[in-house]
PDB file of C-alpha atoms in Angstrom:
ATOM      1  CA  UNK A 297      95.412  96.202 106.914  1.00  0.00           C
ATOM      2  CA  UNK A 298      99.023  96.260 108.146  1.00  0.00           C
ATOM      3  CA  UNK A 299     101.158  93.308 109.790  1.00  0.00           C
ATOM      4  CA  UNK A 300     100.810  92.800 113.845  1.00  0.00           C
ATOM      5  CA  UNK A 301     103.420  89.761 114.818  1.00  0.00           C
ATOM      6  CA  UNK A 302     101.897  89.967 118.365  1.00  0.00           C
ATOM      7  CA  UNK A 303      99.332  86.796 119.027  1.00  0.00           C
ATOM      8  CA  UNK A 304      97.203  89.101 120.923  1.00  0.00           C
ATOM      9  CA  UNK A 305      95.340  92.170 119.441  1.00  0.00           C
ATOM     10  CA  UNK A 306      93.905  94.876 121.536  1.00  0.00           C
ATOM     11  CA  UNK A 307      92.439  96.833 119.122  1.00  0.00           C
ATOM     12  CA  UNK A 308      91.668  96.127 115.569  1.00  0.00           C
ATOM     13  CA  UNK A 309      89.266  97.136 112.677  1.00  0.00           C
ATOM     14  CA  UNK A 310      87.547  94.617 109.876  1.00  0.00           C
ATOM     15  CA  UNK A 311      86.121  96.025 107.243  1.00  0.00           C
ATOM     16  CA  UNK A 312      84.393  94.193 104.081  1.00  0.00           C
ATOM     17  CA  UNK A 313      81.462  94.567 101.435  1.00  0.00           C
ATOM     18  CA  UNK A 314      79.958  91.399 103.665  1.00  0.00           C
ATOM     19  CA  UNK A 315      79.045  90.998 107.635  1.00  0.00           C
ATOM     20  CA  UNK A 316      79.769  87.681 107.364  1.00  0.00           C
ATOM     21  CA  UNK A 317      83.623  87.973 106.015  1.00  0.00           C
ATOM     22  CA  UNK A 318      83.871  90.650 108.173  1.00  0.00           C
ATOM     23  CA  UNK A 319      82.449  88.681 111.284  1.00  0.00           C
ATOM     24  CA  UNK A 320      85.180  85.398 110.119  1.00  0.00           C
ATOM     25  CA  UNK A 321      87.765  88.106 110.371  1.00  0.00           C
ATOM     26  CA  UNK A 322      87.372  89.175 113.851  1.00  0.00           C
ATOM     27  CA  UNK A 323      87.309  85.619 115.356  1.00  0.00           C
ATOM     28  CA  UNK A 324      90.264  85.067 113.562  1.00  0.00           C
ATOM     29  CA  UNK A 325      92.152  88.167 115.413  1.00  0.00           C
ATOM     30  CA  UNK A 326      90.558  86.899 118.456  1.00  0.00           C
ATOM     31  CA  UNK A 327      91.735  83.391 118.226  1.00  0.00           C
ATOM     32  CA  UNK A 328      95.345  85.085 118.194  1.00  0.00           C
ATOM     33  CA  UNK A 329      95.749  85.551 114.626  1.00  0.00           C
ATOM     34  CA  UNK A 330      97.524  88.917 113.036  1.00  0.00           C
ATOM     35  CA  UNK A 331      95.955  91.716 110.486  1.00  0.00           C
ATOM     36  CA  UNK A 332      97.088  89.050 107.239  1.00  0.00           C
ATOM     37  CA  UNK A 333      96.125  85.879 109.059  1.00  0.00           C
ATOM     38  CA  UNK A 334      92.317  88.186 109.696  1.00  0.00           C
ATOM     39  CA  UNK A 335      92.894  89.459 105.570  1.00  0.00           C
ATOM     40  CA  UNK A 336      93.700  86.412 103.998  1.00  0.00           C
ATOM     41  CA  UNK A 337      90.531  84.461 105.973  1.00  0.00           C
ATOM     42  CA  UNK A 338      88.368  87.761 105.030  1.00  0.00           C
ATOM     43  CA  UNK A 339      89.709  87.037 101.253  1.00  0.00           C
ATOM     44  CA  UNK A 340      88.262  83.083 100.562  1.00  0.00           C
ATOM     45  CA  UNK A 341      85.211  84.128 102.994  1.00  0.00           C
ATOM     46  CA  UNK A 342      84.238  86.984 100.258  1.00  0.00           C
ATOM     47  CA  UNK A 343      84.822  84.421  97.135  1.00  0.00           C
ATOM     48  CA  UNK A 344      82.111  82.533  99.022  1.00  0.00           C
ATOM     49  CA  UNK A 345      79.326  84.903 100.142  1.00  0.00           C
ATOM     50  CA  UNK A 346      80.040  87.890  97.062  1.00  0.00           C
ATOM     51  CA  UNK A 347      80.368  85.619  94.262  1.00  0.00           C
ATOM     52  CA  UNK A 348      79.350  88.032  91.863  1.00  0.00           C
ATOM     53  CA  UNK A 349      82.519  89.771  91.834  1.00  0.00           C
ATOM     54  CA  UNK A 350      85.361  88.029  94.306  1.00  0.00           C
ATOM     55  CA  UNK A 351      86.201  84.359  94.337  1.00  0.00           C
ATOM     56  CA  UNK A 352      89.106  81.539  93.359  1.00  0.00           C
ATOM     57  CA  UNK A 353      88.649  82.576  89.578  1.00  0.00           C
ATOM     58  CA  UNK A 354      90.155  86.095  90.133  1.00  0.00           C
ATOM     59  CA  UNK A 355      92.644  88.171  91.636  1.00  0.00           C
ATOM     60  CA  UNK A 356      94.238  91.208  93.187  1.00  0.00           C
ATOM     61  CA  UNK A 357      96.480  93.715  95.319  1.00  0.00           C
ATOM     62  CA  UNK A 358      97.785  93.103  98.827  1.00  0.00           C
ATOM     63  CA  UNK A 359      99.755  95.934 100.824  1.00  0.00           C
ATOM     64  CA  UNK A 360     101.125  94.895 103.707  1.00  0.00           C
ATOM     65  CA  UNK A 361     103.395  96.636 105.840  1.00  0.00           C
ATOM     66  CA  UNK A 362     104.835  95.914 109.791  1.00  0.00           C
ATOM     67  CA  UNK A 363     108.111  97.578 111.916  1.00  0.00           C
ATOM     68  CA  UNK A 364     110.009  95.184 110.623  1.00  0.00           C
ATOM     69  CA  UNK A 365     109.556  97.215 106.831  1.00  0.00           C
ATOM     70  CA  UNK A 366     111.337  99.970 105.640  1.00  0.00           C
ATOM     71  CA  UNK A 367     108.186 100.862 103.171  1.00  0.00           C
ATOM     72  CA  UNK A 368     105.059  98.435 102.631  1.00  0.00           C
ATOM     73  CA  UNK A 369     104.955  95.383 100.055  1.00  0.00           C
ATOM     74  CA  UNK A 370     102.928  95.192  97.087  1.00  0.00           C
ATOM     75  CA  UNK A 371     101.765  91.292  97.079  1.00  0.00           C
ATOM     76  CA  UNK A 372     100.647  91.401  93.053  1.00  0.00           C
ATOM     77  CA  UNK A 373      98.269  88.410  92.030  1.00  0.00           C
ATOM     78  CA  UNK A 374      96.262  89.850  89.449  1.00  0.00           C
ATOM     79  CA  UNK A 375      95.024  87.495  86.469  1.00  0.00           C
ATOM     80  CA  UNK A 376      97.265  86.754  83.903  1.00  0.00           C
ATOM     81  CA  UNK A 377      96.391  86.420  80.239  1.00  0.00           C
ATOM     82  CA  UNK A 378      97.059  83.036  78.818  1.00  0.00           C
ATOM     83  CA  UNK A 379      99.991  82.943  77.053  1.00  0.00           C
ATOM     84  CA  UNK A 380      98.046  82.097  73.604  1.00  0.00           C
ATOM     85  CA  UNK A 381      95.616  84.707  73.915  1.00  0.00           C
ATOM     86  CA  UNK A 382      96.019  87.592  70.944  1.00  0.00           C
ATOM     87  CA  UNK A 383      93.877  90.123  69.492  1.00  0.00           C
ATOM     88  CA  UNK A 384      92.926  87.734  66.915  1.00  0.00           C
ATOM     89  CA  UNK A 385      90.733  85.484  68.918  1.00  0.00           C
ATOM     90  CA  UNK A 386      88.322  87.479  68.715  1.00  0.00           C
ATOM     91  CA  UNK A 387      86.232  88.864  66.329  1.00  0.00           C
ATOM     92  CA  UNK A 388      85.030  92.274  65.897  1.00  0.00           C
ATOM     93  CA  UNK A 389      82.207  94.344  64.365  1.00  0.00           C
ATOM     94  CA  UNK A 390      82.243  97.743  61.968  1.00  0.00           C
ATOM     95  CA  UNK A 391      83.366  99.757  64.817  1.00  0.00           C
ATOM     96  CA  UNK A 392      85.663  97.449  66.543  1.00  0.00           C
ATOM     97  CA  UNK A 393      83.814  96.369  69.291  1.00  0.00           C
ATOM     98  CA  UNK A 394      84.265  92.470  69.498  1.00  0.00           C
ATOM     99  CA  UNK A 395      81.611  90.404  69.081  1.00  0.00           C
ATOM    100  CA  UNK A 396      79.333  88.580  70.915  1.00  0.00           C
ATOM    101  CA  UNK A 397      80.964  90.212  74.677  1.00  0.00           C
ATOM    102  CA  UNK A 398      83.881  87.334  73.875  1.00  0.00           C
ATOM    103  CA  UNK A 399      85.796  89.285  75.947  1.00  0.00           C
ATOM    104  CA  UNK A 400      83.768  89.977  78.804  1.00  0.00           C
ATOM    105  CA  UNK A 401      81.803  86.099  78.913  1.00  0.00           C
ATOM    106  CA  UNK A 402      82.667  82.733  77.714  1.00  0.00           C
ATOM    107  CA  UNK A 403      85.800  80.990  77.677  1.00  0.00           C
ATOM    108  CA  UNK A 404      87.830  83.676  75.620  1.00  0.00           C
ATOM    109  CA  UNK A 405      87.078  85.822  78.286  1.00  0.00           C
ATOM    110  CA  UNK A 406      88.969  84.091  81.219  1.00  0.00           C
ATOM    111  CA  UNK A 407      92.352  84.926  82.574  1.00  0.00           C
ATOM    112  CA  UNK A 408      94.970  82.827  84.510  1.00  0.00           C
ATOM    113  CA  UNK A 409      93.489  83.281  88.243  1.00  0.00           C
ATOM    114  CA  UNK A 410      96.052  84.429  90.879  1.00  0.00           C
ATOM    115  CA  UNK A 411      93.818  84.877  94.128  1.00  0.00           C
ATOM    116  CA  UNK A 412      94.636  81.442  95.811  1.00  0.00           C
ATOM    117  CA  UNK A 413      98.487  81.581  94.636  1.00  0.00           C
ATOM    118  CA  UNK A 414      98.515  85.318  96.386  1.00  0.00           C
ATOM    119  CA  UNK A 415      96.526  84.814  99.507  1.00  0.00           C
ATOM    120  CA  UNK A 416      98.676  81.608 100.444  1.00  0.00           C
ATOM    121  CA  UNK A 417     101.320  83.419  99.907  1.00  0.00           C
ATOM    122  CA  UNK A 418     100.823  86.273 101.891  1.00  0.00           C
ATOM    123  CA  UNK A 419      99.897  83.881 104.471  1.00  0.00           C
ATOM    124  CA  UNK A 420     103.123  82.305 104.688  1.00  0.00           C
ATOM    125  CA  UNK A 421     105.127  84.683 104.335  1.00  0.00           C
ATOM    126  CA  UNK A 422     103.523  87.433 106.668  1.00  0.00           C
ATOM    127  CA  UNK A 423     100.590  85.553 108.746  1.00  0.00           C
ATOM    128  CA  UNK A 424     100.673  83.316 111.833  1.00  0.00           C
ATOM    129  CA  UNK A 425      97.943  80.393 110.971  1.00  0.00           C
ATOM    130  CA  UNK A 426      97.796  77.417 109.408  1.00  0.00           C
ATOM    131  CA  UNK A 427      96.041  77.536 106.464  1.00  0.00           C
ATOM    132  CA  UNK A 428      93.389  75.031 107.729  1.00  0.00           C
ATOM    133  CA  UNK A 429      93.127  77.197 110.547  1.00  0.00           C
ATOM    134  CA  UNK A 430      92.266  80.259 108.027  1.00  0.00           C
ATOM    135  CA  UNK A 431      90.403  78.771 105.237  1.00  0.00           C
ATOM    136  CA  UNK A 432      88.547  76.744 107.368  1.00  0.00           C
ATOM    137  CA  UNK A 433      85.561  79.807 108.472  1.00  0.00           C
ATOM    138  CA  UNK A 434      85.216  80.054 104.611  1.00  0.00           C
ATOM    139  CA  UNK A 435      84.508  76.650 103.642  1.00  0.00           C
ATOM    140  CA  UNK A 436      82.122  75.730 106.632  1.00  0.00           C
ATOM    141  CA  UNK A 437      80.493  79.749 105.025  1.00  0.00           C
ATOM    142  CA  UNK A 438      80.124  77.731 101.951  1.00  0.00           C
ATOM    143  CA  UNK A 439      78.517  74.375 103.342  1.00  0.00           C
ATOM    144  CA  UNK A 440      76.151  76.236 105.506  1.00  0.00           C
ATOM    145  CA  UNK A 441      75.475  78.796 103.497  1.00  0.00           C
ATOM    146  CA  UNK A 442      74.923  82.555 103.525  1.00  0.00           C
ATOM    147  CA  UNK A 443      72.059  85.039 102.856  1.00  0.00           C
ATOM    148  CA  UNK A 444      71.393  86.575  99.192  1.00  0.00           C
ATOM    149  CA  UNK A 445      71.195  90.268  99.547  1.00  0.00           C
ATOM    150  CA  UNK A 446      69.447  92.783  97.519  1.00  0.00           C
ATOM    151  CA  UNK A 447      72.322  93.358  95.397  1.00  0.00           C
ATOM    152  CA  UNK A 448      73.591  90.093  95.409  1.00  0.00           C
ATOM    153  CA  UNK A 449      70.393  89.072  93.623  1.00  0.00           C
ATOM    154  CA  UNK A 450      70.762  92.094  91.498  1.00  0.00           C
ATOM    155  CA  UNK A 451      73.851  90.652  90.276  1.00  0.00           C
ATOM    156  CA  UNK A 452      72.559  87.604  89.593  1.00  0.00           C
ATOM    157  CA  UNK A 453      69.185  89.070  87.583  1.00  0.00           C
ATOM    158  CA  UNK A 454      71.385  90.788  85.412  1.00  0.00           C
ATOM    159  CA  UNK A 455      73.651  88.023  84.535  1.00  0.00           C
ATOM    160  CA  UNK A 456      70.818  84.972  84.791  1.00  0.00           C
ATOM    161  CA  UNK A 457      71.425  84.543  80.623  1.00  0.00           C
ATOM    162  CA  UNK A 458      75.400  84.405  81.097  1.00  0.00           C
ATOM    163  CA  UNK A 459      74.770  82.144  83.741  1.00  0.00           C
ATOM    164  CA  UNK A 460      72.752  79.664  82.357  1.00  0.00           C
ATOM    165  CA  UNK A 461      75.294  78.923  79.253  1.00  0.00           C
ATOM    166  CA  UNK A 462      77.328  76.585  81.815  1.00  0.00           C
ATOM    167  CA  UNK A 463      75.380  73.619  83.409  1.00  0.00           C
ATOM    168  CA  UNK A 464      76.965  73.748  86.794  1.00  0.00           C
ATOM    169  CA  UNK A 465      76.124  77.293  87.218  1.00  0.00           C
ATOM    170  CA  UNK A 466      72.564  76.383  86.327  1.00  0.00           C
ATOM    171  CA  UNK A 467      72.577  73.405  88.488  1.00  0.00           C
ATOM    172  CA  UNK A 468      73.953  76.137  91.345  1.00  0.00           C
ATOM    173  CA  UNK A 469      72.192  78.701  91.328  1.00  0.00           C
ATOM    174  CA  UNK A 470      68.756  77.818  89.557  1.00  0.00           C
ATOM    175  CA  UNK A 471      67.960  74.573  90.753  1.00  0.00           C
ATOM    176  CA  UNK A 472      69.799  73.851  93.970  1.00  0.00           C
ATOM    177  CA  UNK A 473      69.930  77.540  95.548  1.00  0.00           C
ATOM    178  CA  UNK A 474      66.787  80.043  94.950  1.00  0.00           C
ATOM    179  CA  UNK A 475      68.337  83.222  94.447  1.00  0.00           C
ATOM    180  CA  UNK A 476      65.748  85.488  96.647  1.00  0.00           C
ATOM    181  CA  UNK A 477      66.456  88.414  99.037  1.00  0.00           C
ATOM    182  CA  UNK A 478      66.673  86.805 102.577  1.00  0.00           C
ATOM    183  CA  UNK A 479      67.413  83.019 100.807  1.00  0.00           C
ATOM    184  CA  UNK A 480      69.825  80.732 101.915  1.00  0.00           C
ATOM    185  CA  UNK A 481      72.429  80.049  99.228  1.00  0.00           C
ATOM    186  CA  UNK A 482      74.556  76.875 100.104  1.00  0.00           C
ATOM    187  CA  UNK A 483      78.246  75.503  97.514  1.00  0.00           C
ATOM    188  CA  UNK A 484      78.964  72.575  98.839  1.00  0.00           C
ATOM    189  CA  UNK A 485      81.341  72.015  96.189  1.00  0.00           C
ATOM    190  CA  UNK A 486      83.158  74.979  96.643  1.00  0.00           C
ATOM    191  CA  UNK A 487      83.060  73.978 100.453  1.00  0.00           C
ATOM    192  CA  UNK A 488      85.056  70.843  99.035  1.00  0.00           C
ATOM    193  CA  UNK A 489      87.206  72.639  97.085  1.00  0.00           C
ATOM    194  CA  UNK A 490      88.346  75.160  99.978  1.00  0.00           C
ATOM    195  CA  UNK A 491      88.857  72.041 102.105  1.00  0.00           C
ATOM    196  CA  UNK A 492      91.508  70.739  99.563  1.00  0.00           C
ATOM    197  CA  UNK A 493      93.062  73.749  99.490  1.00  0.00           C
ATOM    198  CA  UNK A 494      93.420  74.461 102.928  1.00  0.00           C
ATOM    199  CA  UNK A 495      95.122  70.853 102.969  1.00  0.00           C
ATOM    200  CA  UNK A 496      96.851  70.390  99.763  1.00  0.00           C
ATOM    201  CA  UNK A 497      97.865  74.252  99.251  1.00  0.00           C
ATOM    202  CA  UNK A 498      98.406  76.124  95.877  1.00  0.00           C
ATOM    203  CA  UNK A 499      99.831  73.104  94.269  1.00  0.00           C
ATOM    204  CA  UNK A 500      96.100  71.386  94.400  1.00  0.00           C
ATOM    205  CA  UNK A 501      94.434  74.317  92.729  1.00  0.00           C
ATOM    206  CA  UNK A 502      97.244  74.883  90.464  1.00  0.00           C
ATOM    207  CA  UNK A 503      98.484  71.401  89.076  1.00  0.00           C
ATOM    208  CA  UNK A 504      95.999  69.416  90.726  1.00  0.00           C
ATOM    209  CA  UNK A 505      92.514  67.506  89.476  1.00  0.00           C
ATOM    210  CA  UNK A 506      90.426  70.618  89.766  1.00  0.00           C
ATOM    211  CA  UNK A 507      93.329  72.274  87.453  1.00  0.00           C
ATOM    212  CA  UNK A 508      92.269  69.944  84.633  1.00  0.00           C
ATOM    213  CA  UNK A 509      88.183  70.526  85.757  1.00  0.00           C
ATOM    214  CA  UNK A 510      89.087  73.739  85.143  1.00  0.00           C
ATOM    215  CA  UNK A 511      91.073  73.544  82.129  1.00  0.00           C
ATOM    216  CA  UNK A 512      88.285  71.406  80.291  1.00  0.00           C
ATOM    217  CA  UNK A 513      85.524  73.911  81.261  1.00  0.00           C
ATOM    218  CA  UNK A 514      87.882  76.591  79.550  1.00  0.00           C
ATOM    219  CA  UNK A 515      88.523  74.542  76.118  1.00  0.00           C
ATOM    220  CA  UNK A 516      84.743  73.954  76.300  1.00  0.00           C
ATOM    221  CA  UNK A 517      83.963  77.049  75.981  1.00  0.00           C
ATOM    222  CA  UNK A 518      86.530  78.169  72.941  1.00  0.00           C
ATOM    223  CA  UNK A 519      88.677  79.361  75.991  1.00  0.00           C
ATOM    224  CA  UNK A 520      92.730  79.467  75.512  1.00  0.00           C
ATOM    225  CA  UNK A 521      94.295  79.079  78.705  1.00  0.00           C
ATOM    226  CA  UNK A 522      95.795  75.618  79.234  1.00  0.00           C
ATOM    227  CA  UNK A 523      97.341  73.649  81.665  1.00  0.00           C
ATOM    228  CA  UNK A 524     100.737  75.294  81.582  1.00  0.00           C
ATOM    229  CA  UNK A 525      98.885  78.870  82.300  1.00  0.00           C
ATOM    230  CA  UNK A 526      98.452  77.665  85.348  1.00  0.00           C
ATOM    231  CA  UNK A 527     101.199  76.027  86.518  1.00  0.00           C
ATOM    232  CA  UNK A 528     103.378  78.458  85.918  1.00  0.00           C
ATOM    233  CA  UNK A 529     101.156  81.410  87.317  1.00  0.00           C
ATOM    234  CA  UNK A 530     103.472  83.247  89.630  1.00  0.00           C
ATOM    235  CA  UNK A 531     102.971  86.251  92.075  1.00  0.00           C
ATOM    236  CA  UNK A 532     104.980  89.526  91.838  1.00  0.00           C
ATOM    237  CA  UNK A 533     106.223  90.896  94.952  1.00  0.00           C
ATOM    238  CA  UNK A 534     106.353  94.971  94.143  1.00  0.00           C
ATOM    239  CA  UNK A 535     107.231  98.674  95.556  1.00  0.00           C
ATOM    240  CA  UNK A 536     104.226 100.703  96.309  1.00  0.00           C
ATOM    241  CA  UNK A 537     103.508 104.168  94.652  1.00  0.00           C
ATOM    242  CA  UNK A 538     104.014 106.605  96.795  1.00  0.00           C
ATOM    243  CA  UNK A 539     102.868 110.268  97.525  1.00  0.00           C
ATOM    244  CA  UNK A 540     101.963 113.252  99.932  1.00  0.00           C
ATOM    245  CA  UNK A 541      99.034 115.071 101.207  1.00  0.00           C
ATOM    246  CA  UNK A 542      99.699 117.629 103.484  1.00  0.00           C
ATOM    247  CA  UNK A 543     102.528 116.546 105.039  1.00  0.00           C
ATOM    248  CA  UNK A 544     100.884 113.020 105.376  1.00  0.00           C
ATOM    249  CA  UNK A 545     103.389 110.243 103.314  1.00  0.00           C
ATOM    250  CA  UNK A 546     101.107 107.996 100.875  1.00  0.00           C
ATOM    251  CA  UNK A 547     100.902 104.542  99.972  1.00  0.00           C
ATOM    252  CA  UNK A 548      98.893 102.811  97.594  1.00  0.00           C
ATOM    253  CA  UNK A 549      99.320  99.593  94.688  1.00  0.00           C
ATOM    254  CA  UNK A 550     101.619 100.398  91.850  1.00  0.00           C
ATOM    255  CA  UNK A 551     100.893  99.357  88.744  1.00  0.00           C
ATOM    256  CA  UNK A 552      99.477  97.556  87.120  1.00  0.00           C
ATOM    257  CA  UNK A 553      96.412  98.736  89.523  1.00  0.00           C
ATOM    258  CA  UNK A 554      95.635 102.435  88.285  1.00  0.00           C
ATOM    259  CA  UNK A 555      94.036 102.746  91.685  1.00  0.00           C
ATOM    260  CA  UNK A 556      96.692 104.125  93.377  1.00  0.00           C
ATOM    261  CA  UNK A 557      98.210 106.245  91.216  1.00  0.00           C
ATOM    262  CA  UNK A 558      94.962 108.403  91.213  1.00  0.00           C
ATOM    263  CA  UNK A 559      94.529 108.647  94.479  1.00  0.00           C
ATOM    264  CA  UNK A 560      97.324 110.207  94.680  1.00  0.00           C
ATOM    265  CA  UNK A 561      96.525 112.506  91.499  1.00  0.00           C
ATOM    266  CA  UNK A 562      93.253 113.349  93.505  1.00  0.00           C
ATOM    267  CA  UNK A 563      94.917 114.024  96.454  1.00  0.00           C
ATOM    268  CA  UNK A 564      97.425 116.569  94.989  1.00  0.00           C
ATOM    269  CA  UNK A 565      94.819 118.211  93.766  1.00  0.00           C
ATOM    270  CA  UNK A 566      92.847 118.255  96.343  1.00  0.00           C
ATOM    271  CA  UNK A 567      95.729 120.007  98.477  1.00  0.00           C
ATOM    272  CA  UNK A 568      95.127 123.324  96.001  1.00  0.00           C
ATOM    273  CA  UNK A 569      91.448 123.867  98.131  1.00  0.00           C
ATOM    274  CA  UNK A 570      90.560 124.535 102.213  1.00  0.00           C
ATOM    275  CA  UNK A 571      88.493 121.381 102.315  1.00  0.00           C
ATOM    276  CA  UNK A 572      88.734 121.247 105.428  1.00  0.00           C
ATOM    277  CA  UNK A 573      86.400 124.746 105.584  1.00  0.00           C
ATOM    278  CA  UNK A 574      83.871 123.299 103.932  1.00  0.00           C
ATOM    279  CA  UNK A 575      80.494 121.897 105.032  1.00  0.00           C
ATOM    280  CA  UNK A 576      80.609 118.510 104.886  1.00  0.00           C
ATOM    281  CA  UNK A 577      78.571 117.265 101.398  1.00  0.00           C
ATOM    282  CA  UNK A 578      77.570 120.685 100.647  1.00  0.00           C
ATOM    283  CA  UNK A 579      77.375 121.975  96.530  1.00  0.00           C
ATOM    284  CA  UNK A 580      80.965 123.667  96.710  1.00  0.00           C
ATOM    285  CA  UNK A 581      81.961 120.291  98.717  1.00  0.00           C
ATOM    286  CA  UNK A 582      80.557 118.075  96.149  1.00  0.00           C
ATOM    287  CA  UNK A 583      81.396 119.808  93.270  1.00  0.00           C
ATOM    288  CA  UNK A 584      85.614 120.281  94.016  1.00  0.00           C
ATOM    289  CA  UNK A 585      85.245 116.095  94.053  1.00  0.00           C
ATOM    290  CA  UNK A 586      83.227 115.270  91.369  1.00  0.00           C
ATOM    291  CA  UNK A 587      85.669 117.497  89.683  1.00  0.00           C
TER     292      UNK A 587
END
């Protein structure tokens, strides 16, 4: 979703895994916000409703780009690893798969989160709003609550036993919420939280009390990231990759997303066949992509 300075949009497209994020992002384009003020509001309304696999714990890739830009930005807020963690805190079995999923659940497993340092700062730099103004759709998402979905609850069948090794998850989500197709689920903490943020900005989440909530929770659970992890967590501001396809000029994240280098692989090779001539999903259709 590129930059548009002007307050009002004629014609714009929202697209996300959830109607609700999606629906947050078009009143925010129709209140006289840009494509980043719409992106960033789409961002913490996804961390509420698609817990499963976006929210204040993560991270990711922004490209932005407006006429004022020679080439697009790459807004870089991917997790960090904490600056103790080493190969040795884990340990590993006869054929060097570690133990236990340490790296995948549990405290070892958790990396210096970058979404709320990255989305604020996209916002500043590039949006129009104020962040109350933007964050505020998400946390009144989170008070009100939002419907489980098939696969929401699909995510949440498969990962009831990881779940239910941290008390507030099981307060959450088992005794609070019921975590049915076509249920309500309601966070009014994370409602809170969003609030604060909106208010207090990075600084809150990053140096704040909920940094030391968070911190404990961490050393609770044999985790390694401290304090300093995240106050130092910084954003990197990068150059896209870029490639062709067919005389069209490509743009996608550098590294270290792999996504965008591929696509361009895929593309290039893609150019080598008249896809164009073929019937939509057919076998020889299917079969040059799958390859």
């Amino acid at each position: 979703m590129g930059v548009m300075k002007k307050s009002c949009v004629k014609h714009a497209v929202v697209s996300s895994a959830r109607i609700e994020a999606s629906k947050i992002g078009i009143e925010i384009l129709k209140n006289g916000g840009n494509a980043i003020d719409a992106a960033v509001a789409v961002g913490f309304a996804l961390g509420v409703c698609e817990p499963s696999t976006s929210g204040l714990g993560g991270g990711g890739f922004m490209m932005i780009k407006d006429k004022t830009l020679s080439e697009p930005v790459v807004i870089d807020f991917r997790e960090n690893a904490p600056r103790n963690a080493n190969e040795d805190m884990w340990k590993f079995d006869e054929d060097g798969k570690v133990l236990n999923k340490e790296n995948q659940i549990g405290g070892k497993s958790v990396a210096t989160p970058g979404e709320v340092a990255g989305l604020l700062y996209a916002l500043e730099k590039y949006g129009t709003m104020p962040a109350e103004e933007v964050i505020s759709p998400a946390a009144e998402l989170a008070e009100k609550g939002f419907v489980i979905t098939k696969m929401m609850q699909k995510h949440f069948a498969d990962y009831k036993d990881y779940l239910r090794m941290c008390p507030g998850s099981v307060d959450l989500y088992f005794k609070k919420n019921n975590i049915k197709v076509g249920k309500i689920c309601r966070n009014p903490d994370l409602a809170n939280i969003l609030k604060n943020i909106a208010k207090y900005g990075s600084e809150w989440f990053y140096k704040g009390d909920l940094a030391k909530k968070i911190i404990d929770c961490v050393e609770q659970r044999d985790g390694v990231m401290t304090a300093q992890d995240l106050e130092e967590y910084k954003i990197t501001v990068r150059k896209p990759v870029v490639g062709s396809y067919r005389g069209y000029k490509i743009y996608s994240n550098a590294l270290p997303s792999s996504g965008g280098t591929h696509i361009i692989q895929a593309l290039n090779i893609l150019e080598n066949f008249e896809i164009g001539s073929m019937e939509v999903n057919s076998a020889e259709y299917l079969h040059i992509f799958s390859e």
